[in-house]
mmCIF file of C-alpha atoms in Angstrom:
data_model
loop_
_atom_site.group_PDB
_atom_site.id
_atom_site.type_symbol
_atom_site.label_atom_id
_atom_site.label_comp_id
_atom_site.label_asym_id
_atom_site.label_seq_id
_atom_site.Cartn_x
_atom_site.Cartn_y
_atom_site.Cartn_z
ATOM 1 C CA UNK A 204 -10.766 -16.961 -61.561
ATOM 2 C CA UNK A 205 -8.118 -14.703 -59.827
ATOM 3 C CA UNK A 206 -10.633 -13.025 -57.632
ATOM 4 C CA UNK A 207 -11.855 -16.501 -56.186
ATOM 5 C CA UNK A 208 -8.415 -17.367 -55.756
ATOM 6 C CA UNK A 209 -7.365 -14.152 -53.847
ATOM 7 C CA UNK A 210 -10.014 -14.074 -51.590
ATOM 8 C CA UNK A 211 -9.398 -17.686 -50.594
ATOM 9 C CA UNK A 212 -5.316 -16.843 -49.863
ATOM 10 C CA UNK A 213 -7.176 -14.034 -47.867
ATOM 11 C CA UNK A 214 -8.682 -16.572 -45.721
ATOM 12 C CA UNK A 215 -5.897 -18.485 -45.484
ATOM 13 C CA UNK A 216 -3.339 -15.803 -43.807
ATOM 14 C CA UNK A 217 -6.391 -14.448 -41.581
ATOM 15 C CA UNK A 218 -5.998 -15.550 -37.935
ATOM 16 C CA UNK A 219 -9.405 -16.375 -35.417
ATOM 17 C CA UNK A 220 -11.702 -13.161 -35.712
ATOM 18 C CA UNK A 221 -10.784 -10.372 -33.884
ATOM 19 C CA UNK A 222 -12.954 -9.671 -30.753
ATOM 20 C CA UNK A 223 -15.214 -6.261 -30.573
ATOM 21 C CA UNK A 224 -13.752 -4.135 -28.127
ATOM 22 C CA UNK A 225 -15.597 -3.633 -24.634
ATOM 23 C CA UNK A 226 -17.853 -1.534 -23.934
ATOM 24 C CA UNK A 227 -18.227 -0.014 -20.488
ATOM 25 C CA UNK A 228 -21.611 1.697 -19.261
ATOM 26 C CA UNK A 229 -20.663 4.618 -16.279
ATOM 27 C CA UNK A 230 -23.650 4.830 -14.071
ATOM 28 C CA UNK A 231 -22.769 8.452 -11.925
ATOM 29 C CA UNK A 232 -25.299 10.618 -9.622
ATOM 30 C CA UNK A 233 -24.774 13.052 -13.015
ATOM 31 C CA UNK A 234 -26.016 10.736 -15.167
ATOM 32 C CA UNK A 235 -25.076 7.734 -17.581
ATOM 33 C CA UNK A 236 -22.040 7.952 -19.938
ATOM 34 C CA UNK A 237 -20.970 4.943 -22.059
ATOM 35 C CA UNK A 238 -17.057 4.683 -23.496
ATOM 36 C CA UNK A 239 -15.405 1.577 -25.690
ATOM 37 C CA UNK A 240 -12.317 0.058 -24.302
ATOM 38 C CA UNK A 241 -9.474 0.229 -26.500
ATOM 39 C CA UNK A 242 -8.500 -3.568 -25.856
ATOM 40 C CA UNK A 243 -7.257 -3.924 -29.408
ATOM 41 C CA UNK A 244 -4.400 -1.185 -28.618
ATOM 42 C CA UNK A 245 -3.783 -1.714 -25.264
ATOM 43 C CA UNK A 246 -4.517 -5.170 -23.951
ATOM 44 C CA UNK A 247 -3.005 -4.851 -20.664
ATOM 45 C CA UNK A 248 -4.446 -1.529 -19.284
ATOM 46 C CA UNK A 249 -7.782 -2.264 -20.753
ATOM 47 C CA UNK A 250 -7.964 -5.695 -19.017
ATOM 48 C CA UNK A 251 -7.194 -4.140 -15.806
ATOM 49 C CA UNK A 252 -9.951 -1.796 -16.013
ATOM 50 C CA UNK A 253 -12.498 -4.343 -17.325
ATOM 51 C CA UNK A 254 -11.228 -6.399 -14.167
ATOM 52 C CA UNK A 255 -11.575 -3.729 -11.548
ATOM 53 C CA UNK A 256 -15.268 -3.191 -13.254
ATOM 54 C CA UNK A 257 -16.256 -6.777 -12.920
ATOM 55 C CA UNK A 258 -15.086 -6.706 -9.513
ATOM 56 C CA UNK A 259 -16.975 -3.927 -8.576
ATOM 57 C CA UNK A 260 -13.675 -2.055 -7.901
ATOM 58 C CA UNK A 261 -15.369 1.334 -8.755
ATOM 59 C CA UNK A 262 -18.944 1.071 -7.486
ATOM 60 C CA UNK A 263 -19.541 3.956 -4.985
ATOM 61 C CA UNK A 264 -16.454 5.364 -5.554
ATOM 62 C CA UNK A 265 -16.544 9.401 -5.821
ATOM 63 C CA UNK A 266 -14.704 11.949 -9.204
ATOM 64 C CA UNK A 267 -11.980 13.272 -6.392
ATOM 65 C CA UNK A 268 -10.367 16.053 -8.696
ATOM 66 C CA UNK A 269 -12.106 17.447 -11.294
ATOM 67 C CA UNK A 270 -10.564 20.610 -13.626
ATOM 68 C CA UNK A 271 -13.217 22.949 -15.775
ATOM 69 C CA UNK A 272 -11.424 23.030 -19.250
ATOM 70 C CA UNK A 273 -8.838 19.933 -18.520
ATOM 71 C CA UNK A 274 -10.114 16.633 -17.382
ATOM 72 C CA UNK A 275 -12.442 14.672 -14.492
ATOM 73 C CA UNK A 276 -10.311 12.204 -12.485
ATOM 74 C CA UNK A 277 -11.610 9.095 -11.060
ATOM 75 C CA UNK A 278 -10.824 5.233 -9.549
ATOM 76 C CA UNK A 279 -9.383 5.993 -6.491
ATOM 77 C CA UNK A 280 -10.895 3.684 -3.707
ATOM 78 C CA UNK A 281 -10.133 6.172 -1.044
ATOM 79 C CA UNK A 282 -12.395 8.474 -2.454
ATOM 80 C CA UNK A 283 -15.633 6.262 -1.405
ATOM 81 C CA UNK A 284 -15.995 9.472 1.086
ATOM 82 C CA UNK A 285 -16.257 11.715 -0.908
ATOM 83 C CA UNK A 286 -13.950 14.218 1.386
ATOM 84 C CA UNK A 287 -11.283 11.812 1.905
ATOM 85 C CA UNK A 288 -7.853 13.749 2.312
ATOM 86 C CA UNK A 289 -6.134 10.672 0.799
ATOM 87 C CA UNK A 290 -8.294 10.696 -2.705
ATOM 88 C CA UNK A 291 -6.137 10.393 -5.147
ATOM 89 C CA UNK A 292 -3.409 8.132 -3.352
ATOM 90 C CA UNK A 293 -4.939 4.875 -3.707
ATOM 91 C CA UNK A 294 -5.001 2.014 -6.131
ATOM 92 C CA UNK A 295 -5.968 -1.735 -6.392
ATOM 93 C CA UNK A 296 -4.606 -4.252 -4.006
ATOM 94 C CA UNK A 297 -0.864 -5.105 -4.346
ATOM 95 C CA UNK A 298 -0.140 -8.682 -5.572
ATOM 96 C CA UNK A 299 -3.663 -9.224 -6.825
ATOM 97 C CA UNK A 300 -4.047 -11.136 -10.375
ATOM 98 C CA UNK A 301 -5.959 -10.255 -14.059
ATOM 99 C CA UNK A 302 -5.946 -11.792 -16.839
ATOM 100 C CA UNK A 303 -4.996 -10.236 -20.267
ATOM 101 C CA UNK A 304 -8.247 -10.742 -22.605
ATOM 102 C CA UNK A 305 -6.521 -10.888 -25.927
ATOM 103 C CA UNK A 306 -7.103 -14.603 -25.960
ATOM 104 C CA UNK A 307 -3.503 -15.250 -25.068
ATOM 105 C CA UNK A 308 -4.375 -16.455 -21.236
ATOM 106 C CA UNK A 309 -1.124 -14.336 -20.031
ATOM 107 C CA UNK A 310 -1.752 -12.941 -16.079
ATOM 108 C CA UNK A 311 -0.674 -9.758 -14.875
ATOM 109 C CA UNK A 312 -0.257 -9.559 -11.344
ATOM 110 C CA UNK A 313 -0.287 -6.061 -9.909
ATOM 111 C CA UNK A 314 3.114 -4.871 -8.279
ATOM 112 C CA UNK A 315 3.041 -4.530 -4.159
ATOM 113 C CA UNK A 316 1.458 -0.951 -4.433
ATOM 114 C CA UNK A 317 -1.378 -2.306 -7.131
ATOM 115 C CA UNK A 318 0.824 -1.238 -10.176
ATOM 116 C CA UNK A 319 0.326 -2.247 -13.871
ATOM 117 C CA UNK A 320 3.336 -2.463 -16.212
ATOM 118 C CA UNK A 321 3.461 0.856 -18.851
ATOM 119 C CA UNK A 322 1.739 0.158 -22.056
ATOM 120 C CA UNK A 323 3.333 2.747 -24.330
ATOM 121 C CA UNK A 324 2.382 1.330 -27.624
ATOM 122 C CA UNK A 325 -0.687 2.869 -29.008
ATOM 123 C CA UNK A 326 -0.194 6.851 -29.977
ATOM 124 C CA UNK A 327 -3.841 7.820 -29.597
ATOM 125 C CA UNK A 328 -3.809 11.486 -28.456
ATOM 126 C CA UNK A 329 -5.034 12.681 -25.512
ATOM 127 C CA UNK A 330 -8.353 14.302 -27.065
ATOM 128 C CA UNK A 331 -11.519 15.303 -25.701
ATOM 129 C CA UNK A 332 -13.692 12.198 -24.094
ATOM 130 C CA UNK A 333 -10.520 10.182 -24.112
ATOM 131 C CA UNK A 334 -10.123 7.995 -20.905
ATOM 132 C CA UNK A 335 -6.395 7.944 -19.682
ATOM 133 C CA UNK A 336 -4.359 6.638 -16.679
ATOM 134 C CA UNK A 337 -3.283 8.941 -13.906
ATOM 135 C CA UNK A 338 -0.134 7.934 -12.900
ATOM 136 C CA UNK A 339 2.707 8.948 -10.424
ATOM 137 C CA UNK A 340 5.027 10.311 -12.714
ATOM 138 C CA UNK A 341 7.188 7.504 -12.254
ATOM 139 C CA UNK A 342 7.138 4.640 -14.747
ATOM 140 C CA UNK A 343 4.712 1.769 -14.175
ATOM 141 C CA UNK A 344 2.791 3.837 -11.323
ATOM 142 C CA UNK A 345 -0.352 3.851 -12.805
ATOM 143 C CA UNK A 346 -3.097 1.225 -10.961
ATOM 144 C CA UNK A 347 -7.175 2.144 -10.503
ATOM 145 C CA UNK A 348 -7.096 5.678 -11.473
ATOM 146 C CA UNK A 349 -8.023 7.493 -14.694
ATOM 147 C CA UNK A 350 -9.041 10.422 -16.096
ATOM 148 C CA UNK A 351 -11.643 11.695 -18.821
ATOM 149 C CA UNK A 352 -10.222 14.284 -20.844
ATOM 150 C CA UNK A 353 -12.821 17.627 -21.699
ATOM 151 C CA UNK A 354 -10.273 19.266 -24.017
ATOM 152 C CA UNK A 355 -7.280 17.768 -26.013
ATOM 153 C CA UNK A 356 -4.786 17.711 -23.590
ATOM 154 C CA UNK A 357 -2.093 16.594 -25.816
ATOM 155 C CA UNK A 358 0.808 17.520 -23.483
ATOM 156 C CA UNK A 359 -0.218 14.651 -21.640
ATOM 157 C CA UNK A 360 0.722 12.044 -24.666
ATOM 158 C CA UNK A 361 3.719 9.746 -23.961
ATOM 159 C CA UNK A 362 4.950 10.175 -27.111
ATOM 160 C CA UNK A 363 4.799 13.742 -26.589
ATOM 161 C CA UNK A 364 8.109 15.759 -26.160
ATOM 162 C CA UNK A 365 7.113 16.677 -22.531
ATOM 163 C CA UNK A 366 7.475 14.403 -19.592
ATOM 164 C CA UNK A 367 3.971 13.398 -18.856
ATOM 165 C CA UNK A 368 3.107 9.691 -19.902
ATOM 166 C CA UNK A 369 -0.682 9.113 -20.101
ATOM 167 C CA UNK A 370 -2.025 6.398 -22.280
ATOM 168 C CA UNK A 371 -5.188 6.556 -23.614
ATOM 169 C CA UNK A 372 -7.354 3.177 -23.300
ATOM 170 C CA UNK A 373 -10.604 4.345 -24.455
ATOM 171 C CA UNK A 374 -13.167 7.110 -25.257
ATOM 172 C CA UNK A 375 -16.521 7.881 -24.941
ATOM 173 C CA UNK A 376 -19.120 7.338 -27.511
ATOM 174 C CA UNK A 377 -22.322 8.677 -25.452
ATOM 175 C CA UNK A 378 -23.108 10.696 -23.176
ATOM 176 C CA UNK A 379 -20.341 13.583 -23.574
ATOM 177 C CA UNK A 380 -23.134 15.839 -22.419
ATOM 178 C CA UNK A 381 -22.912 14.408 -18.925
ATOM 179 C CA UNK A 382 -18.940 14.047 -18.626
ATOM 180 C CA UNK A 383 -19.120 17.805 -19.554
ATOM 181 C CA UNK A 384 -21.698 18.759 -16.538
ATOM 182 C CA UNK A 385 -19.369 16.977 -14.337
ATOM 183 C CA UNK A 386 -16.611 18.627 -15.819
ATOM 184 C CA UNK A 387 -17.940 22.487 -14.973
ATOM 185 C CA UNK A 388 -19.366 21.560 -11.370
ATOM 186 C CA UNK A 389 -18.211 23.804 -8.292
ATOM 187 C CA UNK A 390 -14.973 22.420 -6.688
ATOM 188 C CA UNK A 391 -13.163 23.224 -3.185
ATOM 189 C CA UNK A 392 -9.653 24.682 -3.022
ATOM 190 C CA UNK A 393 -8.511 21.133 -3.767
ATOM 191 C CA UNK A 394 -10.511 20.586 -6.977
ATOM 192 C CA UNK A 395 -12.724 18.282 -5.578
ATOM 193 C CA UNK A 396 -16.466 18.625 -6.457
ATOM 194 C CA UNK A 397 -18.487 20.477 -3.467
ATOM 195 C CA UNK A 398 -21.608 18.373 -4.058
ATOM 196 C CA UNK A 399 -20.201 14.967 -4.483
ATOM 197 C CA UNK A 400 -20.268 12.950 -7.952
ATOM 198 C CA UNK A 401 -20.510 9.317 -7.662
ATOM 199 C CA UNK A 402 -20.392 6.419 -9.660
ATOM 200 C CA UNK A 403 -22.977 3.904 -8.805
ATOM 201 C CA UNK A 404 -21.436 1.549 -11.118
ATOM 202 C CA UNK A 405 -19.365 0.451 -13.935
ATOM 203 C CA UNK A 406 -20.950 -1.922 -15.874
ATOM 204 C CA UNK A 407 -18.997 -3.979 -19.207
ATOM 205 C CA UNK A 408 -20.531 -5.866 -22.164
#
């Protein structure tokens, strides 16, 4: 019958099955939270993050900037020292290479500053619990630093009217209570947590 034929037609047009998105488990000194990484939406940004997790780049790094009612920023290698004055200025080593995990086999080489190409293609807003790339405000200046929104910061959306362009590459799926707990911690005048909050490790499944 027609139903059978149309089902057969559907299989003809389907490509190889989509891989499920990676899931990242963040183990911090304040507890654990889990996030889905949107590899299907931002394959370059997602692959950069997965590569940094798998190479241990983030292990032992502290949250260096926390603003209540805004976001938590993380991922600067200088923040292995919780009170480093250079926290917020670092990134991956320049010239390092990672594979884009979308089945293409394509490889991306980070530039001399350790930055990756901007991937401004998906219109997921900077809603509470989303993971979003930090940058300097210049094009292609994202590297390892990202932030977790604790409120809806739509003024940070790359597709909004403002100058900020921060693409969302993941979202917390469990443990948002831990994120919110870190989000209200006491901070110094540089927005750095008074009691250091360390990422013990991030694992990818």
